[in-house]
């Protein structure tokens, strides 16, 4: 691959159009010629230190390319993510472990980037997002291969690298497929990126179209949950109240669970039937004094009524009532006549 396809660090100068690309006195992106160093730009005068740093960085990249190296070191602040995400967040624990490995042994595998199509002097990741995040934590440059890539070439490289190295979960791969489809990539490109056939792709797209994105993101990557179980969840959702499910996932206790456990919590909530309240054969009323020494329950069913008297003084109170039934009945009957 020609070196001009690896990286662009300068802009052609019409005045030196016939000069050698590596030796011509072309202006470097972000480098201000000496005659302009004191000229205010946007109301702000660039400091000599900043200009020198940019010039030295450009010279260093040119030097690495001149030596025939295909792997160069780039300030991670100049590198942007891919235009399509293939992950549901980055596990902070695994990121810390990766940062520690790079700190101890160096970055063994470079990332792949392309010159940013919309921002001169910047780059865009094809693959290696976790490695990029790890070196940012360490505050060091990232080792990268820079290539000219079309959008199609970028997503295929991104997908194939992940298939080979990182074991993305089923739902992350399915989300990646749908995001590519939403950007009008062909099914052939998506299948090449994921290394799957047409039938598998159709099932992936179907799952994501049935399960709301916000629900998938709230559950997380769920690395142990495969296609079959995601399809089962999709079949449960038409009869479910998704807002209630999202409310469940927003509870602190549920958030503290692992992603796989959150998936199971959702399935349990959608498949567990609420306990039925035992049916009463009739109306039930109860009474108790302030000291709770007696408890009286009245249960009615049509023409039948049952009185139960319990608690500490229940038996004594029942005997007291029994001895006065004639008077109680007479009192009640007089009230009915009135």
mmCIF file of C-alpha atoms in Angstrom:
data_model
loop_
_atom_site.group_PDB
_atom_site.id
_atom_site.type_symbol
_atom_site.label_atom_id
_atom_site.label_comp_id
_atom_site.label_asym_id
_atom_site.label_seq_id
_atom_site.Cartn_x
_atom_site.Cartn_y
_atom_site.Cartn_z
ATOM 1 C CA UNK A 1 0.000 0.000 0.000
ATOM 2 C CA UNK A 2 1.407 3.388 -0.971
ATOM 3 C CA UNK A 3 2.420 5.558 1.919
ATOM 4 C CA UNK A 4 0.089 8.323 0.793
ATOM 5 C CA UNK A 5 -2.767 5.920 1.556
ATOM 6 C CA UNK A 6 -1.634 5.475 5.148
ATOM 7 C CA UNK A 7 -1.957 9.026 6.445
ATOM 8 C CA UNK A 8 -2.243 12.617 5.369
ATOM 9 C CA UNK A 9 -0.229 15.121 7.333
ATOM 10 C CA UNK A 10 0.093 18.047 4.940
ATOM 11 C CA UNK A 11 -1.667 20.090 2.312
ATOM 12 C CA UNK A 12 -0.339 20.479 -1.246
ATOM 13 C CA UNK A 13 1.187 23.885 -1.943
ATOM 14 C CA UNK A 14 0.506 25.074 -5.490
ATOM 15 C CA UNK A 15 3.831 26.892 -5.415
ATOM 16 C CA UNK A 16 5.753 23.637 -5.027
ATOM 17 C CA UNK A 17 3.482 21.311 -6.998
ATOM 18 C CA UNK A 18 6.377 19.620 -8.799
ATOM 19 C CA UNK A 19 8.391 18.951 -5.642
ATOM 20 C CA UNK A 20 8.779 15.553 -4.020
ATOM 21 C CA UNK A 21 5.845 14.695 -1.676
ATOM 22 C CA UNK A 22 8.196 13.893 1.205
ATOM 23 C CA UNK A 23 10.580 16.848 0.737
ATOM 24 C CA UNK A 24 8.440 19.670 -0.618
ATOM 25 C CA UNK A 25 8.012 22.728 1.575
ATOM 26 C CA UNK A 26 4.281 22.195 2.060
ATOM 27 C CA UNK A 27 2.370 23.695 4.977
ATOM 28 C CA UNK A 28 1.465 21.192 7.716
ATOM 29 C CA UNK A 29 -2.133 21.100 8.948
ATOM 30 C CA UNK A 30 -2.295 23.405 11.939
ATOM 31 C CA UNK A 31 1.236 24.903 11.262
ATOM 32 C CA UNK A 32 1.430 28.665 10.825
ATOM 33 C CA UNK A 33 4.367 30.006 8.748
ATOM 34 C CA UNK A 34 6.838 32.247 10.610
ATOM 35 C CA UNK A 35 5.574 35.341 8.866
ATOM 36 C CA UNK A 36 2.070 34.741 10.250
ATOM 37 C CA UNK A 37 2.956 33.712 13.795
ATOM 38 C CA UNK A 38 2.105 37.107 15.226
ATOM 39 C CA UNK A 39 -1.129 37.436 13.249
ATOM 40 C CA UNK A 40 -4.259 37.079 15.400
ATOM 41 C CA UNK A 41 -6.502 34.210 14.269
ATOM 42 C CA UNK A 42 -10.110 34.549 15.367
ATOM 43 C CA UNK A 43 -9.017 37.149 17.860
ATOM 44 C CA UNK A 44 -6.517 34.771 19.528
ATOM 45 C CA UNK A 45 -2.761 34.746 18.919
ATOM 46 C CA UNK A 46 -1.428 31.200 18.765
ATOM 47 C CA UNK A 47 1.558 30.659 21.045
ATOM 48 C CA UNK A 48 4.900 29.615 19.635
ATOM 49 C CA UNK A 49 4.860 26.563 21.914
ATOM 50 C CA UNK A 50 1.618 25.201 20.422
ATOM 51 C CA UNK A 51 2.867 25.802 16.883
ATOM 52 C CA UNK A 52 6.122 24.014 17.621
ATOM 53 C CA UNK A 53 4.318 21.019 19.135
ATOM 54 C CA UNK A 54 2.104 20.621 16.069
ATOM 55 C CA UNK A 55 5.075 20.969 13.730
ATOM 56 C CA UNK A 56 7.107 18.396 15.664
ATOM 57 C CA UNK A 57 4.161 15.966 15.733
ATOM 58 C CA UNK A 58 3.797 16.245 11.946
ATOM 59 C CA UNK A 59 7.546 15.786 11.484
ATOM 60 C CA UNK A 60 7.491 12.680 13.693
ATOM 61 C CA UNK A 61 4.705 11.086 11.640
ATOM 62 C CA UNK A 62 6.530 11.925 8.383
ATOM 63 C CA UNK A 63 9.694 10.351 9.836
ATOM 64 C CA UNK A 64 7.915 7.101 10.742
ATOM 65 C CA UNK A 65 6.389 6.854 7.280
ATOM 66 C CA UNK A 66 9.719 7.668 5.599
ATOM 67 C CA UNK A 67 11.282 4.762 7.502
ATOM 68 C CA UNK A 68 8.698 2.416 6.006
ATOM 69 C CA UNK A 69 6.753 1.810 9.223
ATOM 70 C CA UNK A 70 3.082 0.978 8.870
ATOM 71 C CA UNK A 71 2.403 1.348 12.600
ATOM 72 C CA UNK A 72 2.609 4.863 13.994
ATOM 73 C CA UNK A 73 1.837 6.494 17.324
ATOM 74 C CA UNK A 74 -1.040 8.993 17.492
ATOM 75 C CA UNK A 75 -2.343 11.241 20.211
ATOM 76 C CA UNK A 76 -5.625 9.494 21.225
ATOM 77 C CA UNK A 77 -7.249 12.919 21.517
ATOM 78 C CA UNK A 78 -7.099 13.063 17.709
ATOM 79 C CA UNK A 79 -8.950 9.773 17.254
ATOM 80 C CA UNK A 80 -12.755 9.573 17.046
ATOM 81 C CA UNK A 81 -14.969 6.518 17.357
ATOM 82 C CA UNK A 82 -16.432 4.699 14.379
ATOM 83 C CA UNK A 83 -19.594 6.228 12.956
ATOM 84 C CA UNK A 84 -21.494 3.081 13.985
ATOM 85 C CA UNK A 85 -21.238 1.544 17.456
ATOM 86 C CA UNK A 86 -20.834 -2.207 17.912
ATOM 87 C CA UNK A 87 -20.984 -2.323 21.718
ATOM 88 C CA UNK A 88 -23.443 -1.583 24.505
ATOM 89 C CA UNK A 89 -20.960 0.322 26.649
ATOM 90 C CA UNK A 90 -17.514 -0.798 27.814
ATOM 91 C CA UNK A 91 -17.161 -2.871 30.968
ATOM 92 C CA UNK A 92 -15.206 -0.666 33.397
ATOM 93 C CA UNK A 93 -13.642 -3.650 35.169
ATOM 94 C CA UNK A 94 -12.394 -5.210 31.924
ATOM 95 C CA UNK A 95 -11.202 -1.793 30.731
ATOM 96 C CA UNK A 96 -9.138 -1.389 33.912
ATOM 97 C CA UNK A 97 -7.652 -4.861 33.369
ATOM 98 C CA UNK A 98 -6.749 -4.013 29.767
ATOM 99 C CA UNK A 99 -5.165 -0.716 30.846
ATOM 100 C CA UNK A 100 -3.054 -2.583 33.390
ATOM 101 C CA UNK A 101 -1.926 -5.098 30.746
ATOM 102 C CA UNK A 102 -0.896 -2.311 28.367
ATOM 103 C CA UNK A 103 0.878 -0.509 31.199
ATOM 104 C CA UNK A 104 2.905 -3.637 32.023
ATOM 105 C CA UNK A 105 3.547 -5.044 28.543
ATOM 106 C CA UNK A 106 2.810 -2.249 26.103
ATOM 107 C CA UNK A 107 0.133 -2.151 23.402
ATOM 108 C CA UNK A 108 0.885 -5.360 21.530
ATOM 109 C CA UNK A 109 -1.808 -5.030 18.858
ATOM 110 C CA UNK A 110 -2.327 -1.733 17.004
ATOM 111 C CA UNK A 111 -5.732 -0.312 16.270
ATOM 112 C CA UNK A 112 -6.920 0.413 12.729
ATOM 113 C CA UNK A 113 -7.934 3.958 11.851
ATOM 114 C CA UNK A 114 -8.591 5.990 8.752
ATOM 115 C CA UNK A 115 -8.093 9.720 8.127
ATOM 116 C CA UNK A 116 -11.342 11.287 9.337
ATOM 117 C CA UNK A 117 -13.532 11.943 6.280
ATOM 118 C CA UNK A 118 -14.946 15.171 7.723
ATOM 119 C CA UNK A 119 -12.207 16.567 9.975
ATOM 120 C CA UNK A 120 -8.745 17.138 8.552
ATOM 121 C CA UNK A 121 -5.948 16.164 10.906
ATOM 122 C CA UNK A 122 -8.156 13.741 12.853
ATOM 123 C CA UNK A 123 -8.735 9.994 12.581
ATOM 124 C CA UNK A 124 -11.644 7.578 12.872
ATOM 125 C CA UNK A 125 -11.448 4.103 14.401
ATOM 126 C CA UNK A 126 -12.314 1.016 12.371
ATOM 127 C CA UNK A 127 -11.491 -1.343 15.233
ATOM 128 C CA UNK A 128 -9.722 -1.131 18.576
ATOM 129 C CA UNK A 129 -12.152 1.010 20.585
ATOM 130 C CA UNK A 130 -11.291 -0.766 23.848
ATOM 131 C CA UNK A 131 -7.548 -0.377 23.274
ATOM 132 C CA UNK A 132 -8.088 3.302 22.468
ATOM 133 C CA UNK A 133 -10.073 3.781 25.685
ATOM 134 C CA UNK A 134 -7.369 1.951 27.655
ATOM 135 C CA UNK A 135 -4.487 4.137 26.429
ATOM 136 C CA UNK A 136 -6.580 7.232 27.133
ATOM 137 C CA UNK A 137 -6.771 6.062 30.755
ATOM 138 C CA UNK A 138 -2.980 5.712 30.771
ATOM 139 C CA UNK A 139 -2.416 9.063 29.054
ATOM 140 C CA UNK A 140 -0.138 7.652 26.350
ATOM 141 C CA UNK A 141 -0.170 7.609 22.555
ATOM 142 C CA UNK A 142 -2.003 4.836 20.753
ATOM 143 C CA UNK A 143 -0.235 2.576 18.247
ATOM 144 C CA UNK A 144 -2.244 2.526 15.036
ATOM 145 C CA UNK A 145 -2.267 1.489 11.415
ATOM 146 C CA UNK A 146 -3.661 4.280 9.238
ATOM 147 C CA UNK A 147 -5.388 3.349 6.000
ATOM 148 C CA UNK A 148 -7.675 4.977 3.514
ATOM 149 C CA UNK A 149 -10.993 3.131 3.966
ATOM 150 C CA UNK A 150 -14.418 3.605 2.456
ATOM 151 C CA UNK A 151 -17.407 3.381 4.793
ATOM 152 C CA UNK A 152 -18.058 -0.172 3.589
ATOM 153 C CA UNK A 153 -14.441 -1.209 4.117
ATOM 154 C CA UNK A 154 -14.455 0.313 7.609
ATOM 155 C CA UNK A 155 -17.547 -1.534 8.850
ATOM 156 C CA UNK A 156 -16.420 -4.839 7.341
ATOM 157 C CA UNK A 157 -13.012 -4.460 9.027
ATOM 158 C CA UNK A 158 -14.732 -3.466 12.259
ATOM 159 C CA UNK A 159 -17.074 -6.437 12.229
ATOM 160 C CA UNK A 160 -14.507 -9.028 11.161
ATOM 161 C CA UNK A 161 -11.976 -7.939 13.795
ATOM 162 C CA UNK A 162 -14.626 -8.184 16.518
ATOM 163 C CA UNK A 163 -15.682 -11.624 15.289
ATOM 164 C CA UNK A 164 -12.089 -12.807 15.509
ATOM 165 C CA UNK A 165 -11.054 -11.240 18.805
ATOM 166 C CA UNK A 166 -13.674 -9.906 21.199
ATOM 167 C CA UNK A 167 -16.686 -12.239 21.413
ATOM 168 C CA UNK A 168 -19.408 -9.641 21.167
ATOM 169 C CA UNK A 169 -22.679 -10.857 22.631
ATOM 170 C CA UNK A 170 -25.550 -11.902 20.410
ATOM 171 C CA UNK A 171 -27.581 -8.764 21.042
ATOM 172 C CA UNK A 172 -24.571 -6.481 20.407
ATOM 173 C CA UNK A 173 -24.031 -8.152 17.035
ATOM 174 C CA UNK A 174 -27.740 -7.847 16.269
ATOM 175 C CA UNK A 175 -27.714 -4.150 17.187
ATOM 176 C CA UNK A 176 -24.659 -3.614 14.988
ATOM 177 C CA UNK A 177 -26.502 -5.257 12.082
ATOM 178 C CA UNK A 178 -29.584 -3.061 12.529
ATOM 179 C CA UNK A 179 -27.525 0.119 12.867
ATOM 180 C CA UNK A 180 -25.792 -0.721 9.597
ATOM 181 C CA UNK A 181 -29.121 -1.461 7.925
ATOM 182 C CA UNK A 182 -30.497 1.862 9.193
ATOM 183 C CA UNK A 183 -27.546 3.540 7.461
ATOM 184 C CA UNK A 184 -28.550 1.876 4.191
ATOM 185 C CA UNK A 185 -25.675 -0.601 3.999
ATOM 186 C CA UNK A 186 -26.497 -3.605 1.833
ATOM 187 C CA UNK A 187 -27.322 -6.983 3.345
ATOM 188 C CA UNK A 188 -24.199 -8.345 1.601
ATOM 189 C CA UNK A 189 -21.989 -5.824 3.397
ATOM 190 C CA UNK A 190 -23.618 -6.563 6.757
ATOM 191 C CA UNK A 191 -23.257 -10.327 6.276
ATOM 192 C CA UNK A 192 -19.578 -9.854 5.379
ATOM 193 C CA UNK A 193 -19.014 -7.705 8.469
ATOM 194 C CA UNK A 194 -20.617 -10.217 10.825
ATOM 195 C CA UNK A 195 -19.614 -13.412 9.048
ATOM 196 C CA UNK A 196 -23.187 -14.732 8.920
ATOM 197 C CA UNK A 197 -25.640 -15.919 6.293
ATOM 198 C CA UNK A 198 -28.905 -14.356 5.178
ATOM 199 C CA UNK A 199 -31.106 -16.416 7.512
ATOM 200 C CA UNK A 200 -29.068 -15.548 10.618
ATOM 201 C CA UNK A 201 -29.085 -11.873 9.665
ATOM 202 C CA UNK A 202 -32.865 -11.872 9.232
ATOM 203 C CA UNK A 203 -33.321 -13.317 12.741
ATOM 204 C CA UNK A 204 -30.970 -10.736 14.246
ATOM 205 C CA UNK A 205 -32.833 -7.871 12.612
ATOM 206 C CA UNK A 206 -36.186 -9.349 13.650
ATOM 207 C CA UNK A 207 -35.197 -9.509 17.333
ATOM 208 C CA UNK A 208 -34.004 -5.898 17.466
ATOM 209 C CA UNK A 209 -37.078 -4.664 15.599
ATOM 210 C CA UNK A 210 -39.328 -6.337 18.205
ATOM 211 C CA UNK A 211 -37.443 -5.415 21.383
ATOM 212 C CA UNK A 212 -37.266 -1.637 22.005
ATOM 213 C CA UNK A 213 -33.730 -0.242 21.869
ATOM 214 C CA UNK A 214 -34.119 1.432 25.261
ATOM 215 C CA UNK A 215 -35.008 -1.935 26.790
ATOM 216 C CA UNK A 216 -31.986 -3.617 25.191
ATOM 217 C CA UNK A 217 -29.660 -0.883 26.451
ATOM 218 C CA UNK A 218 -31.171 -1.064 29.957
ATOM 219 C CA UNK A 219 -30.575 -4.830 30.055
ATOM 220 C CA UNK A 220 -27.072 -4.547 28.610
ATOM 221 C CA UNK A 221 -24.878 -6.851 26.548
ATOM 222 C CA UNK A 222 -26.044 -10.033 28.351
ATOM 223 C CA UNK A 223 -23.056 -12.094 27.129
ATOM 224 C CA UNK A 224 -24.548 -15.445 28.177
ATOM 225 C CA UNK A 225 -27.928 -14.851 26.520
ATOM 226 C CA UNK A 226 -28.180 -16.203 22.984
ATOM 227 C CA UNK A 227 -30.545 -15.905 20.049
ATOM 228 C CA UNK A 228 -33.222 -18.298 21.303
ATOM 229 C CA UNK A 229 -33.780 -16.521 24.613
ATOM 230 C CA UNK A 230 -33.845 -13.062 23.020
ATOM 231 C CA UNK A 231 -36.483 -14.337 20.592
ATOM 232 C CA UNK A 232 -38.503 -15.696 23.534
ATOM 233 C CA UNK A 233 -38.362 -12.254 25.180
ATOM 234 C CA UNK A 234 -39.493 -10.644 21.930
ATOM 235 C CA UNK A 235 -42.533 -12.935 21.888
ATOM 236 C CA UNK A 236 -43.478 -11.896 25.454
ATOM 237 C CA UNK A 237 -43.414 -8.157 24.811
ATOM 238 C CA UNK A 238 -46.603 -7.615 22.749
ATOM 239 C CA UNK A 239 -48.721 -8.339 25.853
ATOM 240 C CA UNK A 240 -46.378 -6.515 28.244
ATOM 241 C CA UNK A 241 -46.293 -2.967 29.536
ATOM 242 C CA UNK A 242 -42.799 -1.906 28.456
ATOM 243 C CA UNK A 243 -42.865 1.147 30.734
ATOM 244 C CA UNK A 244 -43.322 -1.138 33.740
ATOM 245 C CA UNK A 245 -40.386 -3.262 32.593
ATOM 246 C CA UNK A 246 -38.183 -0.173 32.175
ATOM 247 C CA UNK A 247 -39.241 0.989 35.646
ATOM 248 C CA UNK A 248 -38.110 -2.369 37.022
ATOM 249 C CA UNK A 249 -34.731 -2.012 35.333
ATOM 250 C CA UNK A 250 -34.293 1.496 36.733
ATOM 251 C CA UNK A 251 -34.587 0.319 40.350
ATOM 252 C CA UNK A 252 -31.237 0.376 42.213
ATOM 253 C CA UNK A 253 -31.535 -3.294 43.153
ATOM 254 C CA UNK A 254 -31.981 -4.303 39.513
ATOM 255 C CA UNK A 255 -29.232 -1.989 38.255
ATOM 256 C CA UNK A 256 -26.813 -3.660 40.674
ATOM 257 C CA UNK A 257 -27.375 -7.027 38.961
ATOM 258 C CA UNK A 258 -25.197 -8.305 36.140
ATOM 259 C CA UNK A 259 -26.485 -7.843 32.600
ATOM 260 C CA UNK A 260 -27.444 -11.527 32.348
ATOM 261 C CA UNK A 261 -29.325 -11.287 35.649
ATOM 262 C CA UNK A 262 -31.195 -8.192 34.468
ATOM 263 C CA UNK A 263 -32.331 -10.127 31.410
ATOM 264 C CA UNK A 264 -33.636 -12.910 33.649
ATOM 265 C CA UNK A 265 -35.359 -10.380 35.923
ATOM 266 C CA UNK A 266 -37.262 -9.033 32.907
ATOM 267 C CA UNK A 267 -38.300 -12.516 31.784
ATOM 268 C CA UNK A 268 -39.413 -13.401 35.317
ATOM 269 C CA UNK A 269 -41.476 -10.228 35.569
ATOM 270 C CA UNK A 270 -43.216 -11.007 32.273
ATOM 271 C CA UNK A 271 -43.897 -14.685 32.983
ATOM 272 C CA UNK A 272 -44.727 -14.736 36.716
ATOM 273 C CA UNK A 273 -48.475 -14.546 37.277
ATOM 274 C CA UNK A 274 -49.628 -12.386 40.193
ATOM 275 C CA UNK A 275 -50.852 -14.288 43.220
ATOM 276 C CA UNK A 276 -54.619 -14.533 43.359
ATOM 277 C CA UNK A 277 -56.411 -13.348 46.474
ATOM 278 C CA UNK A 278 -58.418 -16.244 47.910
ATOM 279 C CA UNK A 279 -62.069 -15.841 47.071
ATOM 280 C CA UNK A 280 -64.384 -15.214 49.996
ATOM 281 C CA UNK A 281 -67.751 -16.895 50.091
ATOM 282 C CA UNK A 282 -69.225 -13.732 51.488
ATOM 283 C CA UNK A 283 -68.620 -10.364 53.118
ATOM 284 C CA UNK A 284 -66.102 -10.352 55.955
ATOM 285 C CA UNK A 285 -66.090 -7.788 58.770
ATOM 286 C CA UNK A 286 -64.005 -7.644 61.913
ATOM 287 C CA UNK A 287 -63.892 -5.704 65.174
ATOM 288 C CA UNK A 288 -61.448 -5.418 68.060
ATOM 289 C CA UNK A 289 -61.222 -3.103 71.094
ATOM 290 C CA UNK A 290 -58.304 -0.759 71.610
ATOM 291 C CA UNK A 291 -56.480 -3.239 73.864
ATOM 292 C CA UNK A 292 -56.770 -6.002 71.243
ATOM 293 C CA UNK A 293 -57.820 -8.515 73.895
ATOM 294 C CA UNK A 294 -60.828 -9.575 71.825
ATOM 295 C CA UNK A 295 -61.197 -10.136 68.080
ATOM 296 C CA UNK A 296 -64.626 -10.563 66.522
ATOM 297 C CA UNK A 297 -65.040 -11.650 62.913
ATOM 298 C CA UNK A 298 -68.338 -11.705 61.053
ATOM 299 C CA UNK A 299 -68.667 -13.595 57.802
ATOM 300 C CA UNK A 300 -71.890 -13.501 55.810
ATOM 301 C CA UNK A 301 -72.994 -15.635 52.902
ATOM 302 C CA UNK A 302 -76.555 -15.218 51.745
ATOM 303 C CA UNK A 303 -78.845 -16.206 54.639
ATOM 304 C CA UNK A 304 -75.972 -17.509 56.758
ATOM 305 C CA UNK A 305 -73.742 -15.518 59.113
ATOM 306 C CA UNK A 306 -70.816 -16.796 61.171
ATOM 307 C CA UNK A 307 -69.358 -14.987 64.171
ATOM 308 C CA UNK A 308 -65.899 -15.952 65.419
ATOM 309 C CA UNK A 309 -64.613 -14.522 68.699
ATOM 310 C CA UNK A 310 -60.957 -14.945 69.518
ATOM 311 C CA UNK A 311 -57.859 -13.423 71.154
ATOM 312 C CA UNK A 312 -57.005 -13.494 74.869
ATOM 313 C CA UNK A 313 -60.455 -12.581 76.210
ATOM 314 C CA UNK A 314 -62.357 -14.072 73.284
ATOM 315 C CA UNK A 315 -63.854 -17.079 75.087
ATOM 316 C CA UNK A 316 -64.950 -14.968 78.080
ATOM 317 C CA UNK A 317 -66.557 -12.369 75.857
ATOM 318 C CA UNK A 318 -68.334 -15.105 73.853
ATOM 319 C CA UNK A 319 -69.765 -16.536 77.067
ATOM 320 C CA UNK A 320 -70.852 -13.054 78.144
ATOM 321 C CA UNK A 321 -72.712 -12.515 74.854
ATOM 322 C CA UNK A 322 -74.313 -15.963 75.000
ATOM 323 C CA UNK A 323 -75.767 -15.263 78.458
ATOM 324 C CA UNK A 324 -77.387 -12.073 77.160
ATOM 325 C CA UNK A 325 -78.736 -13.290 73.840
ATOM 326 C CA UNK A 326 -82.410 -12.915 74.908
ATOM 327 C CA UNK A 327 -81.913 -9.279 75.870
ATOM 328 C CA UNK A 328 -79.791 -8.557 72.772
ATOM 329 C CA UNK A 329 -82.414 -10.074 70.512
ATOM 330 C CA UNK A 330 -85.241 -8.105 72.171
ATOM 331 C CA UNK A 331 -83.241 -4.900 71.801
ATOM 332 C CA UNK A 332 -82.530 -5.601 68.144
ATOM 333 C CA UNK A 333 -86.189 -6.514 67.445
ATOM 334 C CA UNK A 334 -87.438 -3.303 69.005
ATOM 335 C CA UNK A 335 -85.177 -1.306 66.730
ATOM 336 C CA UNK A 336 -86.472 -3.153 63.698
ATOM 337 C CA UNK A 337 -90.099 -2.356 64.644
ATOM 338 C CA UNK A 338 -89.238 1.294 65.039
#
